[in-house]
């Protein structure tokens, strides 16, 4: 599809048509036949008014399936009654709901009637059904829907038409279509522009809408410095890696996979699943942990939710209580090591009894809340103590001191597994299990792992 | 105060007389005499020139007249210089040294025979016993080969300097003889993998053995010049010291370590960009047994030893840079004079002329600064010229880089090839900005040392001002008013009792203006930042740059005044160079000082910081590609 070229051509047509009128357009448009689908399947009637059909949107040659014949038949049959277009989609989607199905319905509609009677209703219905078919983010589908509009007829021809709202219903429908694109964050492309220009003309409401979208969308495109892809990685390890690096946005932080998910079958025939354990720790966290007072416990806490668009994942923390003020050991400064002479080359401090001037003090008051250090984070396939102990022992490899520190598991009885919005509802058995745990310890399950 | 001045004045008069006496004195005295005379020649030093600039004072007695050496010394040095020059032009094959990354033994032997391994070692220990000034003069020639210059500098400017300035007589007697002849080569071992300029992170440790007679040395040192072939090393290590409260503490101690002691291994020589012939490698010590007599100074006193060695070794870089540039001017001007383009020789083109002027001015300024500083250091007493030495190093290392690059540019593509020595000079001189304290660190040193000095004196006044003491405020306002009405600042450099020659009046006035403005700027900086000035590195950089320019202006003014007065050859050219440089430096200073004013439009430090923070947060270039699209 050579859309920009075509746009240019349309502009040429605009100039030429002023002198010659529509017939020229027809000639030129068909002259750009390479853009049209080869072996046009339009009926004779359409050939008579070729400017009504798209010169831009390609339609795949439809295979005449059983379904189509049925639908076609039905449409012809019901011609005199009010066709509910929702039905059309319902029927098409009886067995599967894919892009191909959706496209087929649109094609069928396009072919059913030369005049495209009821196309506004059809487009509204189609817009409503798009999420069901999973095509709500597909620009080609939107363009295909736009293509349903007959071309040329809604373009105002004189200043009076231009002054008043020409074909308001159609324009409104076009705006709605663009609005739905906007809501799903789909950026129109040049093809959309060509179609809009053909259908509504250069200064119509949908065209304005298009221009406004094109003004704002590029500006907002990179507004989020931490974008989440629309399609999240399906591999739980990759997903955990993505989520953890998203929380701990340090460039030095290192992700470690302590265990890959696997399923073993023991000799007795039991299935043993090893959940994945992925942790993240930065060098700073590691050195903080190494300095931790072994008399004070560290806590494994969680699960805490993290939402990635419509998916919720859970993570766990290894943290400590804030160090009480009496235990804070000031790093003892050696006046020679860390004094004005600490550097061999220049003084690290200037010994003056002068503070920064008030007028040059650009710092502002920040209420610092003392918090305990977070030493590491992890995501695991299962949130039970056994799994998390494996994580802790994995951490011990880099931080041997962790072996001497009492580790307290404060796991809340939340969801135990990766949860997506689709499988949010729990089975009754699971609920029972969780109830039992709650009975045991109404607040949290605690266990000390020495 | 006035009494003090009077004493000073008489001292200067005496100095002048002494210099005069020395000049007319007959030759033929034995050298010992001169050495003793050298030390009584002038008054004990009590003032600091560069530091006082921070207070807006110009201690003209310190820098005027330009220091000079006696005729005998001049003759002596000229006699020394000739064979060295001959040796370097005939027997040193720099291309080969650079290519093979090793200095051939016969070249080294030649250097030893010339006595270049013991330039500053006293004659009683077998060295040449030359002053700093004469050392700088020799540095001009040795610098013609970067590798040799660095090897020699690592040997005597830092390697054996510890023994020379802080060693006891026994140590001197034991080591200096062999070091002076070059039989033993010295190295200076301070830098460690985890410690550049930061003494606290030195990990090498020396443990006292049970019998209390030895230290066991363990650790690794990095980037040790001469590390591969050094026999005697000055090593800095942590030792446990019991302080006066009875607590055990780690302190730095300096040791003389012989390779013979055992346990010393050197790594593979580093493959470097420049100074390829010099030997740089890693040295590790493993249970090296160092006798307790080999501690330099006292146990735990290594920090000051290191500071002294480093602070005093830098001044010679000025003369070295000047030596290289002078040589390059000769080489390139020949090319520019013969090469024809569009029927005109290159030397007729303005842009080429510009390059030669740049080289000449830079060489002139470097030379002036280096010999002024060396002269100051040669005065008796314990001169603290570390600030001046650091300024010489920063100015000359950067100037050399620019000049060598310009010289290469004159030759265009030819300069880029290995057929000409320019690319080697360019590579060799890149190290000047890095070693002996990077220029960034030295700028911090220059600015902070001065700020500390000025701060101690000004704190009281500033505090009164902050308290709103009406008297002080009015005094300052009055001074400012007076300054704005009476535009001229007078430090007495020119005029009736002036020290600057009248033909340089304009330049001297520019210098005075800058110096006065600098003083008030320092005061306002102290007022604004107080002790947090340490964190304002961009401000400190500008302060250091202004001070370097001021010192350079002083040096050229002083030198040229002397040249005119005694009628040195081509002193009119010196006047030209001085006036050109001073005008340039004056405008640069004005710009820098304007930037240092509060809410200055010219200052974009905040933006610079922000850019750097953005880039460093991402650790990558932040912008999208210019060809990227959003739709």
Short mmCIF file of C-alpha atoms in Angstrom, two decimals, chain A residues 187-188 214 218-219 221-222 251-252 333-338 340-361, chain B residues 190 197-200 249-250 300 303 306-307 310 314 437 441 444-445 448 452 455-456 463 466 526-532 534 536 598 617 619 630-631:
data_model
loop_
_atom_site.label_atom_id
_atom_site.label_comp_id
_atom_site.label_asym_id
_atom_site.label_seq_id
_atom_site.Cartn_x
_atom_site.Cartn_y
_atom_site.Cartn_z
CA UNK A 187 -2.47 6.16 16.53
CA UNK A 188 -4.17 6.72 13.14
CA UNK A 214 -2.14 13.50 15.62
CA UNK A 218 3.02 11.83 19.46
CA UNK A 219 3.58 14.21 22.36
CA UNK A 221 3.77 8.67 23.26
CA UNK A 222 6.83 8.66 25.52
CA UNK A 251 21.34 -0.06 37.09
CA UNK A 252 23.68 -2.04 39.32
CA UNK A 333 36.80 9.09 61.71
CA UNK A 334 40.52 9.04 61.87
CA UNK A 335 41.49 12.66 61.71
CA UNK A 336 44.34 11.74 59.43
CA UNK A 337 42.51 9.21 57.32
CA UNK A 338 39.28 11.12 56.93
CA UNK A 340 41.15 17.57 56.00
CA UNK A 341 44.14 15.56 54.91
CA UNK A 342 42.35 12.44 53.90
CA UNK A 343 43.11 12.96 50.29
CA UNK A 344 46.74 13.12 49.45
CA UNK A 345 46.03 15.83 47.00
CA UNK A 346 43.38 18.18 48.28
CA UNK A 347 41.54 18.79 51.52
CA UNK A 348 38.24 17.01 51.86
CA UNK A 349 36.96 19.56 54.30
CA UNK A 350 37.52 23.20 54.81
CA UNK A 351 37.77 24.05 58.46
CA UNK A 352 35.78 27.19 58.63
CA UNK A 353 33.23 28.41 61.07
CA UNK A 354 31.01 29.62 58.28
CA UNK A 355 27.78 28.05 57.18
CA UNK A 356 26.20 28.34 53.78
CA UNK A 357 24.44 31.63 53.36
CA UNK A 358 20.69 31.56 53.67
CA UNK A 359 20.26 33.04 50.20
CA UNK A 360 22.27 30.28 48.62
CA UNK A 361 20.72 27.44 50.48
CA UNK B 190 51.59 4.83 46.56
CA UNK B 197 44.31 9.93 45.70
CA UNK B 198 42.55 8.79 48.79
CA UNK B 199 44.88 7.75 51.55
CA UNK B 200 42.20 6.13 53.63
CA UNK B 249 44.94 3.29 65.05
CA UNK B 250 45.95 2.74 61.47
CA UNK B 300 52.76 6.89 61.23
CA UNK B 303 51.13 11.00 55.11
CA UNK B 306 53.77 11.65 50.65
CA UNK B 307 52.23 15.11 50.55
CA UNK B 310 53.96 15.03 45.58
CA UNK B 314 55.39 19.25 39.93
CA UNK B 437 47.56 14.39 40.57
CA UNK B 441 42.30 17.15 41.66
CA UNK B 444 40.50 21.41 43.80
CA UNK B 445 43.74 21.61 45.73
CA UNK B 448 40.48 24.85 48.42
CA UNK B 452 40.87 27.77 53.54
CA UNK B 455 38.49 31.86 55.09
CA UNK B 456 40.52 31.77 58.30
CA UNK B 463 30.22 36.85 60.52
CA UNK B 466 25.90 38.45 58.56
CA UNK B 526 32.99 32.54 51.32
CA UNK B 527 30.03 34.61 52.40
CA UNK B 528 27.72 32.60 50.21
CA UNK B 529 28.99 29.06 50.65
CA UNK B 530 30.96 29.01 53.89
CA UNK B 531 32.45 25.61 54.49
CA UNK B 532 30.13 23.97 52.00
CA UNK B 534 33.98 21.98 49.20
CA UNK B 536 30.85 23.40 44.82
CA UNK B 598 25.53 35.52 42.23
CA UNK B 617 21.16 8.30 35.72
CA UNK B 619 24.36 5.73 31.93
CA UNK B 630 6.66 8.93 16.70
CA UNK B 631 4.14 8.36 13.92
#
